[in-house]
Amino acid sequence: MQFKAPKGTTDILPDVARRWQYLEHKAIELFSIYGYEPIVTPMFEHTEVFLRSIGISTDIVQKEMYTFADKGGRSLTLRPEGTAPVIRAYVDHNMNQLPQPVKLYYTGPMFRYERPQAGRYRQFWQMGIEAIGSDDPAIDAEAILLMINYFKSVGLKELTLYINSMGCDEDRPVYIRLLKDYAEENREKLCRDCQKRIDLNPLRLFDCKEESCQLVMKDAPKIIDYLDKECKAHFNKVRQYLDTQGIAYIIKPELVRGLDYYTKTTFEVVSPFLGAQNAIGGGGRYNKLVEEFGGPPTPGIGFAIGTERLSIAVEREGAFLSIDNKMDVFVAVPDEAARSTAINLLSALREAGISSDLDYMGRSLKGQLKYADKRGFKYTVFLGSRELESGEVVVKNMETSEQLEVPLKELVDKLSEILGRPGAVARVKGPGTGVQG
Ligand code: HAM
């Protein structure tokens, strides 16, 4: 009986996994430069954490959560996103008593029961940041800049940045009333889900993927036109900072971003190299979320990048640098006599930071060389009884086929030199190597 990975999930095989590691490594490097520290939260939370934050009437909560009861009868949910768990942890660990803002980053899998398609999965990876404690528009601009700079650092050039402001408690009620009235006037043209959204949460009308609904919403009143003085000034400041930094953006008034917790700034970056699922990252401000979890009034802002979509975009833009996945040295052992020495040699090579391996499949010498060629080693060292006796080994450059004779006891140093690995001090121990074990 053979099994496939569950629908909407994929196995990330070494070639792609290596690319992901590279993308993650670059992200962590840059997030740290901007002052962010790592946080790891559980992959599942009490369901209430997501109901409270993402919002009852969102698609995520209504249709997409992996919710289950554990053996203790608790309702738990696999995290569909990373912001709510981080804020839950911020409150749980009284991080408001730390110097503010608290800047955190995370990477890991998220889970949404969505209809799988290219760029949309049921388990997908995110890399995200959250800056908690400041309402300074400069930090909004910094978060946006960080996301853009990260994309540039991994070679993406063709990006579009959309920004919007969602207003706040002061201006929302007036706007929501207007939006509701507009939706009521157009009720007949809206799908059944949207008709329900009119009463539940009219902002969610902007999330609908139905063409007819999108057409109606195109002419709907937009929150950005109803911002109060403070929100407007905040948004203008964010724009001013972006302008100063030379960051190009498009204001997209319908960018409400599928999650209920946003206030003020929202943003999203899309790549032309992806199909329908073209958002490679998005985020925004959430000035009410800490309070929602029982903490003191505390503003916050953050974003998350989708690793799969990013990886596809970088690949399609031809921006992946060739990642060196070749091993350094294969130790070919033509006869059993030299195997112990070969194993010692392998340890010495590895201690010196030289990636190396030998045959564990009982292959003939010819078979070993074929394997070394296929697997991709830079050098092959021949170590048989003859070499043990003479104390000289042959090192073959697998690309040029050039051969070099090296005294066995100098082999590690010589290979370190050839491969440009400084400071190798390990010595081969054992018979015939000149070093006592
Ligand atoms: P989000 O827009 O729901 O925001 O997700 C962020 C990114 O995750 C998307 O732009 C996309 O690249 C990726 N993504 C989302 N769903 C899927 C999926 N089903 N398959 C593949 N990739 C996906 C958030 O999650 C917020 N927590 C971001 C945030 C942080 N806001 C404030 N702080």
Short mmCIF file of C-alpha atoms and ligand atoms in Angstrom, two decimals:
data_model
loop_
_atom_site.label_atom_id
_atom_site.label_comp_id
_atom_site.label_asym_id
_atom_site.label_seq_id
_atom_site.Cartn_x
_atom_site.Cartn_y
_atom_site.Cartn_z
CA MET A 1 0.00 0.00 0.00
CA GLN A 2 1.43 3.35 -1.01
CA PHE A 3 0.32 6.73 0.25
CA LYS A 4 0.41 10.21 -1.21
CA ALA A 5 0.79 13.34 0.92
CA PRO A 6 -2.66 14.68 1.94
CA LYS A 7 -4.44 16.98 -0.52
CA GLY A 8 -3.10 20.53 -0.38
CA THR A 9 0.24 19.48 1.14
CA THR A 10 3.52 18.73 -0.60
CA ASP A 11 6.79 17.04 0.22
CA ILE A 12 9.59 19.53 -0.09
CA LEU A 13 12.38 17.54 -1.69
CA PRO A 14 16.07 18.48 -1.29
CA ASP A 15 16.44 20.77 -4.33
CA VAL A 16 13.51 22.94 -3.26
CA ALA A 17 14.20 22.53 0.48
CA ARG A 18 17.69 23.92 -0.11
CA ARG A 19 16.17 26.97 -1.80
CA TRP A 20 13.80 27.45 1.10
CA GLN A 21 16.69 27.27 3.55
CA TYR A 22 18.44 29.94 1.55
CA LEU A 23 15.33 32.17 1.53
CA GLU A 24 14.82 31.64 5.25
CA HIS A 25 18.45 32.28 6.03
CA LYS A 26 18.35 35.57 4.11
CA ALA A 27 15.12 36.55 5.87
CA ILE A 28 16.48 35.84 9.35
CA GLU A 29 19.64 37.75 8.53
CA LEU A 30 17.71 40.85 7.43
CA PHE A 31 15.03 40.66 10.16
CA SER A 32 17.87 40.61 12.72
CA ILE A 33 19.52 43.65 11.11
CA TYR A 34 16.22 45.51 11.59
CA GLY A 35 16.16 44.55 15.29
CA TYR A 36 13.77 41.59 15.24
CA GLU A 37 14.24 38.61 17.58
CA PRO A 38 13.04 35.05 17.07
CA ILE A 39 9.91 33.65 18.68
CA VAL A 40 8.47 30.15 18.32
CA THR A 41 4.85 29.56 19.28
CA PRO A 42 2.87 26.28 19.24
CA MET A 43 1.46 25.03 15.96
CA PHE A 44 -1.95 24.76 17.55
CA GLU A 45 -3.80 27.11 19.88
CA HIS A 46 -7.12 27.23 21.70
CA THR A 47 -9.66 27.84 18.93
CA GLU A 48 -10.85 30.99 20.73
CA VAL A 49 -7.47 32.66 19.98
CA PHE A 50 -8.33 32.74 16.27
CA LEU A 51 -12.06 33.43 16.67
CA ARG A 52 -11.23 36.51 18.74
CA SER A 53 -8.55 37.90 16.47
CA ILE A 54 -9.14 36.86 12.87
CA GLY A 55 -12.89 37.35 13.30
CA ILE A 56 -15.96 35.13 13.22
CA SER A 57 -17.15 36.32 9.81
CA THR A 58 -13.86 35.93 7.91
CA ASP A 59 -13.38 33.18 5.33
CA ILE A 60 -10.54 31.75 7.44
CA VAL A 61 -12.77 31.22 10.48
CA GLN A 62 -15.93 30.35 8.55
CA LYS A 63 -14.44 27.82 6.15
CA GLU A 64 -10.74 27.20 6.54
CA MET A 65 -9.75 26.26 10.06
CA TYR A 66 -8.43 22.85 11.05
CA THR A 67 -10.31 22.61 14.33
CA PHE A 68 -10.43 19.47 16.46
CA ALA A 69 -11.20 18.36 19.99
CA ASP A 70 -8.26 16.80 21.82
CA LYS A 71 -8.64 13.86 24.20
CA GLY A 72 -9.25 16.33 27.04
CA GLY A 73 -12.22 17.78 25.18
CA ARG A 74 -10.53 21.12 24.42
CA SER A 75 -11.25 22.77 21.10
CA LEU A 76 -7.91 23.37 19.41
CA THR A 77 -7.04 24.77 15.98
CA LEU A 78 -3.93 24.37 13.83
CA ARG A 79 -2.69 27.95 13.43
CA PRO A 80 -3.92 29.48 10.15
CA GLU A 81 -1.52 32.43 10.62
CA GLY A 82 1.16 33.67 12.98
CA THR A 83 0.02 37.07 14.28
CA ALA A 84 -2.66 35.93 16.76
CA PRO A 85 -0.33 33.36 18.45
CA VAL A 86 2.46 35.95 18.79
CA ILE A 87 0.10 38.49 20.36
CA ARG A 88 -1.34 35.81 22.63
CA ALA A 89 2.24 35.07 23.74
CA TYR A 90 3.03 38.80 24.15
CA VAL A 91 0.14 39.13 26.62
CA ASP A 92 0.75 35.75 28.28
CA HIS A 93 4.39 36.63 29.04
CA ASN A 94 3.77 40.28 30.04
CA MET A 95 6.02 41.45 27.25
CA ASN A 96 4.47 44.91 27.66
CA GLN A 97 6.90 45.26 30.57
CA LEU A 98 9.87 44.87 28.25
CA PRO A 99 11.37 47.89 26.47
CA GLN A 100 8.95 48.73 23.64
CA PRO A 101 8.52 48.11 20.81
CA VAL A 102 8.98 44.37 21.09
CA LYS A 103 10.13 43.22 17.66
CA LEU A 104 9.67 39.53 16.90
CA TYR A 105 10.00 37.28 13.88
CA TYR A 106 8.86 33.73 13.17
CA THR A 107 8.97 31.14 10.45
CA GLY A 108 6.95 27.96 10.13
CA PRO A 109 3.96 26.15 8.68
CA MET A 110 0.39 27.50 8.76
CA PHE A 111 -2.77 25.57 7.99
CA ARG A 112 -5.87 26.63 6.06
CA TYR A 113 -8.48 24.34 4.56
CA GLU A 114 -8.54 26.16 1.22
CA ARG A 115 -9.25 24.86 -2.28
CA PRO A 116 -5.75 23.88 -3.41
CA GLN A 117 -4.40 25.43 -6.60
CA ALA A 118 -1.06 26.75 -7.83
CA GLY A 119 0.33 28.88 -5.01
CA ARG A 120 -2.44 27.95 -2.58
CA TYR A 121 -1.99 25.04 -0.19
CA ARG A 122 -3.53 23.67 2.96
CA GLN A 123 -0.20 23.58 4.72
CA PHE A 124 2.06 26.46 3.71
CA TRP A 125 5.03 28.23 5.24
CA GLN A 126 5.25 31.83 6.35
CA MET A 127 8.09 34.09 7.44
CA GLY A 128 6.73 36.98 9.45
CA ILE A 129 7.52 39.87 11.77
CA GLU A 130 5.52 41.71 14.41
CA ALA A 131 6.53 45.05 15.98
CA ILE A 132 4.42 45.53 19.10
CA GLY A 133 4.13 48.67 21.22
CA SER A 134 4.40 51.63 18.85
CA ASP A 135 1.91 53.56 16.74
CA ASP A 136 4.66 55.62 15.09
CA PRO A 137 3.98 55.77 11.32
CA ALA A 138 7.74 55.47 10.85
CA ILE A 139 7.53 51.86 12.02
CA ASP A 140 4.79 51.16 9.45
CA ALA A 141 7.12 52.49 6.77
CA GLU A 142 10.00 50.50 8.25
CA ALA A 143 7.99 47.25 8.11
CA ILE A 144 7.07 47.91 4.48
CA LEU A 145 10.65 48.83 3.66
CA LEU A 146 11.91 45.66 5.34
CA MET A 147 9.57 43.51 3.25
CA ILE A 148 10.58 45.25 0.01
CA ASN A 149 14.28 45.15 0.86
CA TYR A 150 14.03 41.47 1.67
CA PHE A 151 12.40 40.72 -1.68
CA LYS A 152 15.14 42.70 -3.40
CA SER A 153 17.83 40.87 -1.43
CA VAL A 154 16.66 37.55 -2.87
CA GLY A 155 16.66 38.94 -6.39
CA LEU A 156 13.03 39.97 -7.00
CA LYS A 157 12.81 43.05 -9.13
CA GLU A 158 9.30 43.14 -10.49
CA LEU A 159 7.05 43.81 -7.54
CA THR A 160 3.97 45.91 -6.93
CA LEU A 161 3.29 47.30 -3.48
CA TYR A 162 -0.31 48.15 -2.57
CA ILE A 163 -1.14 50.15 0.52
CA ASN A 164 -4.33 51.30 2.20
CA SER A 165 -5.63 52.56 5.50
CA MET A 166 -8.44 50.78 7.33
CA GLY A 167 -9.13 53.62 9.75
CA CYS A 168 -9.88 53.01 13.41
CA ASP A 169 -12.66 52.95 16.00
CA GLU A 170 -13.41 56.62 15.53
CA ASP A 171 -14.08 56.63 11.79
CA ARG A 172 -15.23 53.05 11.23
CA PRO A 173 -18.88 53.26 12.46
CA VAL A 174 -19.76 56.12 10.10
CA TYR A 175 -18.14 54.31 7.19
CA ILE A 176 -19.68 50.92 8.00
CA ARG A 177 -23.15 52.48 7.98
CA LEU A 178 -22.52 53.93 4.51
CA LEU A 179 -21.12 50.64 3.25
CA LYS A 180 -24.09 48.73 4.61
CA ASP A 181 -26.53 51.10 2.93
CA TYR A 182 -24.69 50.72 -0.37
CA ALA A 183 -24.65 46.92 -0.08
CA GLU A 184 -28.36 46.87 0.78
CA GLU A 185 -29.12 48.85 -2.38
CA ASN A 186 -27.22 46.21 -4.37
CA ARG A 187 -28.32 43.14 -2.39
CA GLU A 188 -29.81 41.39 -5.44
CA LYS A 189 -26.52 41.54 -7.33
CA LEU A 190 -24.52 39.95 -4.50
CA CYS A 191 -23.92 36.23 -3.95
CA ARG A 192 -25.59 34.44 -1.07
CA ASP A 193 -22.48 34.59 1.14
CA CYS A 194 -22.17 38.32 0.55
CA GLN A 195 -25.83 38.87 1.36
CA LYS A 196 -25.08 37.36 4.77
CA ARG A 197 -21.95 39.49 5.08
CA ILE A 198 -24.04 42.69 4.82
CA ASP A 199 -25.33 42.12 8.35
CA LEU A 200 -22.44 40.12 9.81
CA ASN A 201 -19.48 42.27 8.73
CA PRO A 202 -19.84 44.37 5.57
CA LEU A 203 -16.06 44.96 5.33
CA ARG A 204 -15.75 41.31 4.37
CA LEU A 205 -17.73 42.05 1.18
CA PHE A 206 -14.40 43.15 -0.28
CA ASP A 207 -12.94 39.61 0.18
CA CYS A 208 -15.42 37.90 -2.18
CA LYS A 209 -13.90 36.21 -5.20
CA GLU A 210 -17.16 36.21 -7.22
CA GLU A 211 -16.87 38.46 -10.23
CA SER A 212 -20.38 39.91 -9.85
CA CYS A 213 -19.68 40.86 -6.23
CA GLN A 214 -16.33 42.38 -7.12
CA LEU A 215 -18.08 44.47 -9.75
CA VAL A 216 -20.52 45.81 -7.17
CA MET A 217 -17.75 46.47 -4.65
CA LYS A 218 -15.72 48.42 -7.16
CA ASP A 219 -18.14 51.33 -6.80
CA ALA A 220 -18.74 50.89 -3.07
CA PRO A 221 -17.68 53.67 -0.69
CA LYS A 222 -14.06 53.12 0.39
CA ILE A 223 -12.83 53.56 3.94
CA ILE A 224 -9.86 55.61 2.83
CA ASP A 225 -12.26 58.41 1.88
CA TYR A 226 -13.75 58.48 5.38
CA LEU A 227 -10.67 58.46 7.60
CA ASP A 228 -10.80 60.77 10.60
CA LYS A 229 -8.19 63.48 11.08
CA GLU A 230 -5.80 61.35 13.12
CA CYS A 231 -5.91 58.30 10.81
CA LYS A 232 -5.54 60.47 7.76
CA ALA A 233 -2.49 62.22 9.24
CA HIS A 234 -1.02 58.82 10.20
CA PHE A 235 -1.48 57.48 6.68
CA ASN A 236 -0.01 60.62 5.14
CA LYS A 237 3.04 60.25 7.36
CA VAL A 238 3.49 56.60 6.30
CA ARG A 239 3.32 57.73 2.66
CA GLN A 240 5.76 60.55 3.31
CA TYR A 241 8.29 58.13 4.85
CA LEU A 242 7.88 55.74 1.92
CA ASP A 243 8.38 58.60 -0.52
CA THR A 244 11.52 59.69 1.30
CA GLN A 245 12.90 56.17 1.02
CA GLY A 246 12.02 56.03 -2.68
CA ILE A 247 9.55 53.16 -2.25
CA ALA A 248 6.97 53.09 -5.05
CA TYR A 249 3.42 52.10 -4.09
CA ILE A 250 -0.15 52.13 -5.33
CA ILE A 251 -2.99 53.07 -3.02
CA LYS A 252 -5.61 50.33 -3.27
CA PRO A 253 -8.75 51.42 -1.40
CA GLU A 254 -10.29 47.94 -1.46
CA LEU A 255 -7.31 46.32 0.28
CA VAL A 256 -9.04 45.12 3.48
CA ARG A 257 -7.00 41.92 3.74
CA GLY A 258 -9.26 39.08 4.88
CA LEU A 259 -8.59 39.37 8.62
CA ASP A 260 -10.67 41.43 11.07
CA TYR A 261 -7.86 42.71 13.26
CA TYR A 262 -6.49 45.41 10.97
CA THR A 263 -6.63 49.10 11.82
CA LYS A 264 -4.93 51.94 9.93
CA THR A 265 -2.15 50.79 7.54
CA THR A 266 -2.53 47.65 5.42
CA PHE A 267 -0.19 46.55 2.64
CA GLU A 268 0.41 43.73 0.22
CA VAL A 269 3.08 42.91 -2.35
CA VAL A 270 2.24 41.04 -5.56
CA SER A 271 4.51 39.45 -8.14
CA PRO A 272 3.67 39.28 -11.88
CA PHE A 273 5.31 35.85 -11.98
CA LEU A 274 2.49 34.14 -10.08
CA GLY A 275 -0.97 33.37 -11.41
CA ALA A 276 -4.17 34.12 -9.53
CA GLN A 277 -2.45 33.68 -6.15
CA ASN A 278 -0.07 36.55 -6.71
CA ALA A 279 0.34 37.98 -3.19
CA ILE A 280 3.75 37.00 -1.88
CA GLY A 281 3.37 38.93 1.34
CA GLY A 282 0.99 41.13 3.24
CA GLY A 283 0.47 42.79 6.55
CA GLY A 284 -0.80 45.74 8.46
CA ARG A 285 -1.44 47.45 11.74
CA TYR A 286 -3.57 45.92 14.51
CA ASN A 287 -3.95 48.47 17.29
CA LYS A 288 -6.75 46.62 19.14
CA LEU A 289 -5.39 43.09 19.15
CA VAL A 290 -3.39 43.15 22.39
CA GLU A 291 -6.48 44.42 24.24
CA GLU A 292 -8.55 41.71 22.58
CA PHE A 293 -6.30 39.20 24.35
CA GLY A 294 -6.66 40.92 27.72
CA GLY A 295 -3.53 43.07 27.58
CA PRO A 296 -3.26 46.86 28.01
CA PRO A 297 -4.00 49.08 24.99
CA THR A 298 -0.97 48.43 22.77
CA PRO A 299 -0.57 49.12 19.07
CA GLY A 300 1.23 46.74 16.70
CA ILE A 301 2.11 46.12 13.09
CA GLY A 302 3.56 43.22 11.12
CA PHE A 303 3.60 41.20 7.94
CA ALA A 304 3.97 37.65 6.68
CA ILE A 305 5.53 36.33 3.50
CA GLY A 306 4.40 33.07 1.88
CA THR A 307 7.50 30.92 1.37
CA GLU A 308 6.07 28.75 -1.44
CA ARG A 309 4.92 31.73 -3.49
CA LEU A 310 8.17 33.56 -2.86
CA SER A 311 10.20 30.55 -3.95
CA ILE A 312 8.15 30.23 -7.16
CA ALA A 313 8.49 33.95 -7.92
CA VAL A 314 12.27 33.94 -7.34
CA GLU A 315 12.59 30.90 -9.58
CA ARG A 316 10.43 32.36 -12.35
CA GLU A 317 12.35 35.60 -12.21
CA GLY A 318 15.49 33.50 -12.69
CA ALA A 319 16.95 34.98 -9.54
CA PHE A 320 18.02 31.86 -7.65
CA LEU A 321 21.77 31.90 -7.45
CA SER A 322 23.20 28.50 -8.19
CA ILE A 323 23.36 26.88 -4.79
CA ASP A 324 26.47 24.69 -4.38
CA ASN A 325 25.06 21.32 -3.41
CA LYS A 326 28.15 19.32 -4.38
CA MET A 327 29.90 17.26 -1.73
CA ASP A 328 33.65 17.88 -1.39
CA VAL A 329 35.30 14.48 -1.24
CA PHE A 330 34.36 10.88 -2.01
CA VAL A 331 36.64 8.30 -0.47
CA ALA A 332 36.77 5.34 -2.85
CA VAL A 333 37.83 2.11 -1.17
CA PRO A 334 38.76 -0.55 -3.78
CA ASP A 335 39.31 -3.33 -1.24
CA GLU A 336 38.19 -4.12 2.29
CA ALA A 337 41.73 -3.84 3.73
CA ALA A 338 41.69 -0.05 3.80
CA ARG A 339 38.16 0.42 5.11
CA SER A 340 39.06 1.23 8.74
CA THR A 341 41.60 3.79 7.61
CA ALA A 342 39.05 5.19 5.20
CA ILE A 343 36.56 5.57 8.04
CA ASN A 344 39.21 7.38 10.12
CA LEU A 345 40.02 9.57 7.15
CA LEU A 346 36.35 10.42 6.75
CA SER A 347 36.16 11.55 10.39
CA ALA A 348 39.25 13.70 9.97
CA LEU A 349 37.86 15.29 6.80
CA ARG A 350 34.55 16.02 8.46
CA GLU A 351 36.25 17.47 11.54
CA ALA A 352 38.07 19.79 9.19
CA GLY A 353 34.72 20.93 7.76
CA ILE A 354 35.12 19.04 4.50
CA SER A 355 31.90 17.35 3.41
CA SER A 356 32.74 13.76 2.53
CA ASP A 357 31.32 10.30 2.23
CA LEU A 358 32.14 6.74 1.22
CA ASP A 359 30.25 3.76 -0.15
CA TYR A 360 27.88 1.89 2.15
CA MET A 361 26.28 -0.27 -0.55
CA GLY A 362 29.06 -2.80 -1.26
CA ARG A 363 29.72 -1.34 -4.73
CA SER A 364 32.72 -2.36 -6.85
CA LEU A 365 35.34 0.35 -7.47
CA LYS A 366 33.72 1.05 -10.84
CA GLY A 367 30.32 1.29 -9.15
CA GLN A 368 31.72 3.63 -6.50
CA LEU A 369 33.11 5.97 -9.15
CA LYS A 370 29.82 5.97 -11.01
CA TYR A 371 28.04 6.82 -7.78
CA ALA A 372 30.53 9.63 -6.98
CA ASP A 373 29.91 11.08 -10.42
CA LYS A 374 26.11 10.90 -10.18
CA ARG A 375 25.85 12.24 -6.64
CA GLY A 376 28.22 15.08 -7.50
CA PHE A 377 31.50 15.12 -5.57
CA LYS A 378 34.25 17.61 -6.30
CA TYR A 379 37.13 15.20 -5.57
CA THR A 380 37.62 11.48 -5.20
CA VAL A 381 40.37 10.02 -3.05
CA PHE A 382 41.47 6.42 -3.74
CA LEU A 383 42.36 4.48 -0.64
CA GLY A 384 43.23 0.78 -1.09
CA SER A 385 45.84 -1.60 0.28
CA ARG A 386 48.38 -0.29 -2.24
CA GLU A 387 47.94 3.26 -0.99
CA LEU A 388 48.18 2.08 2.60
CA GLU A 389 51.53 0.47 1.84
CA SER A 390 52.99 3.40 -0.11
CA GLY A 391 51.43 6.09 2.10
CA GLU A 392 50.57 8.04 -1.07
CA VAL A 393 46.98 8.55 -2.26
CA VAL A 394 45.57 9.73 -5.56
CA VAL A 395 43.19 12.69 -5.47
CA LYS A 396 41.09 13.09 -8.60
CA ASN A 397 39.36 16.31 -9.57
CA MET A 398 36.00 15.02 -10.81
CA GLU A 399 35.38 17.96 -13.10
CA THR A 400 38.73 18.13 -14.91
CA SER A 401 39.85 14.50 -14.28
CA GLU A 402 43.23 15.89 -13.17
CA GLN A 403 45.01 13.65 -10.68
CA LEU A 404 47.36 14.48 -7.87
CA GLU A 405 49.44 12.27 -5.60
CA VAL A 406 49.42 13.34 -1.96
CA PRO A 407 51.03 11.71 1.11
CA LEU A 408 48.18 10.30 3.18
CA LYS A 409 49.30 12.09 6.31
CA GLU A 410 49.10 15.46 4.52
CA LEU A 411 45.82 14.72 2.83
CA VAL A 412 43.46 16.67 5.09
CA ASP A 413 45.65 19.76 5.02
CA LYS A 414 46.10 19.51 1.27
CA LEU A 415 42.36 19.13 0.62
CA SER A 416 41.62 22.01 3.02
CA GLU A 417 44.02 24.12 1.00
CA ILE A 418 42.57 23.08 -2.37
CA LEU A 419 39.00 23.63 -1.18
CA GLY A 420 39.84 26.90 0.51
CA ARG A 421 38.86 25.78 4.01
CA PRO A 422 41.20 27.57 6.35
CA GLY A 423 42.42 26.35 9.70
CA ALA A 424 42.00 22.62 9.23
CA VAL A 425 44.05 20.99 11.95
CA ALA A 426 42.60 17.53 12.07
CA ARG A 427 44.93 14.66 11.32
CA VAL A 428 44.14 11.19 10.08
CA LYS A 429 44.73 8.66 12.81
CA GLY A 430 45.49 4.99 12.23
CA PRO A 431 47.85 2.62 10.49
CA GLY A 432 49.82 4.05 7.60
CA THR A 433 48.76 7.62 8.24
CA GLY A 434 51.75 8.68 10.28
CA VAL A 435 49.51 9.74 13.15
CA GLN A 436 49.01 7.52 16.19
CA GLY A 437 45.43 6.72 17.10
P1 HAM B 1 -2.08 36.68 4.89
O1 HAM B 1 -2.21 37.69 3.82
O2 HAM B 1 -3.27 35.87 5.21
O3 HAM B 1 -1.61 37.47 6.20
O4 HAM B 1 -0.89 35.70 4.56
C1 HAM B 1 0.40 36.20 4.26
C2 HAM B 1 0.98 35.50 3.05
O5 HAM B 1 0.94 34.09 3.26
C3 HAM B 1 0.20 35.70 1.77
O6 HAM B 1 0.57 36.91 1.14
C4 HAM B 1 0.63 34.50 0.95
O7 HAM B 1 1.89 34.73 0.34
C5 HAM B 1 0.79 33.42 2.01
N1 HAM B 1 -0.40 32.53 2.05
C6 HAM B 1 -1.58 32.76 2.65
N2 HAM B 1 -2.41 31.71 2.46
C7 HAM B 1 -1.75 30.80 1.73
C8 HAM B 1 -2.05 29.50 1.21
N3 HAM B 1 -3.22 28.90 1.43
N4 HAM B 1 -1.09 28.85 0.48
C9 HAM B 1 0.11 29.43 0.25
N5 HAM B 1 0.45 30.66 0.73
C10 HAM B 1 -0.45 31.33 1.45
C11 HAM B 1 -1.36 36.88 7.39
O8 HAM B 1 -1.29 35.69 7.58
C12 HAM B 1 -1.10 37.90 8.50
N6 HAM B 1 -0.85 37.15 9.73
C13 HAM B 1 0.06 38.79 8.14
C14 HAM B 1 0.35 39.80 9.21
C15 HAM B 1 1.35 39.75 10.11
N7 HAM B 1 -0.39 40.87 9.47
C16 HAM B 1 0.13 41.50 10.51
N8 HAM B 1 1.19 40.81 10.93
#
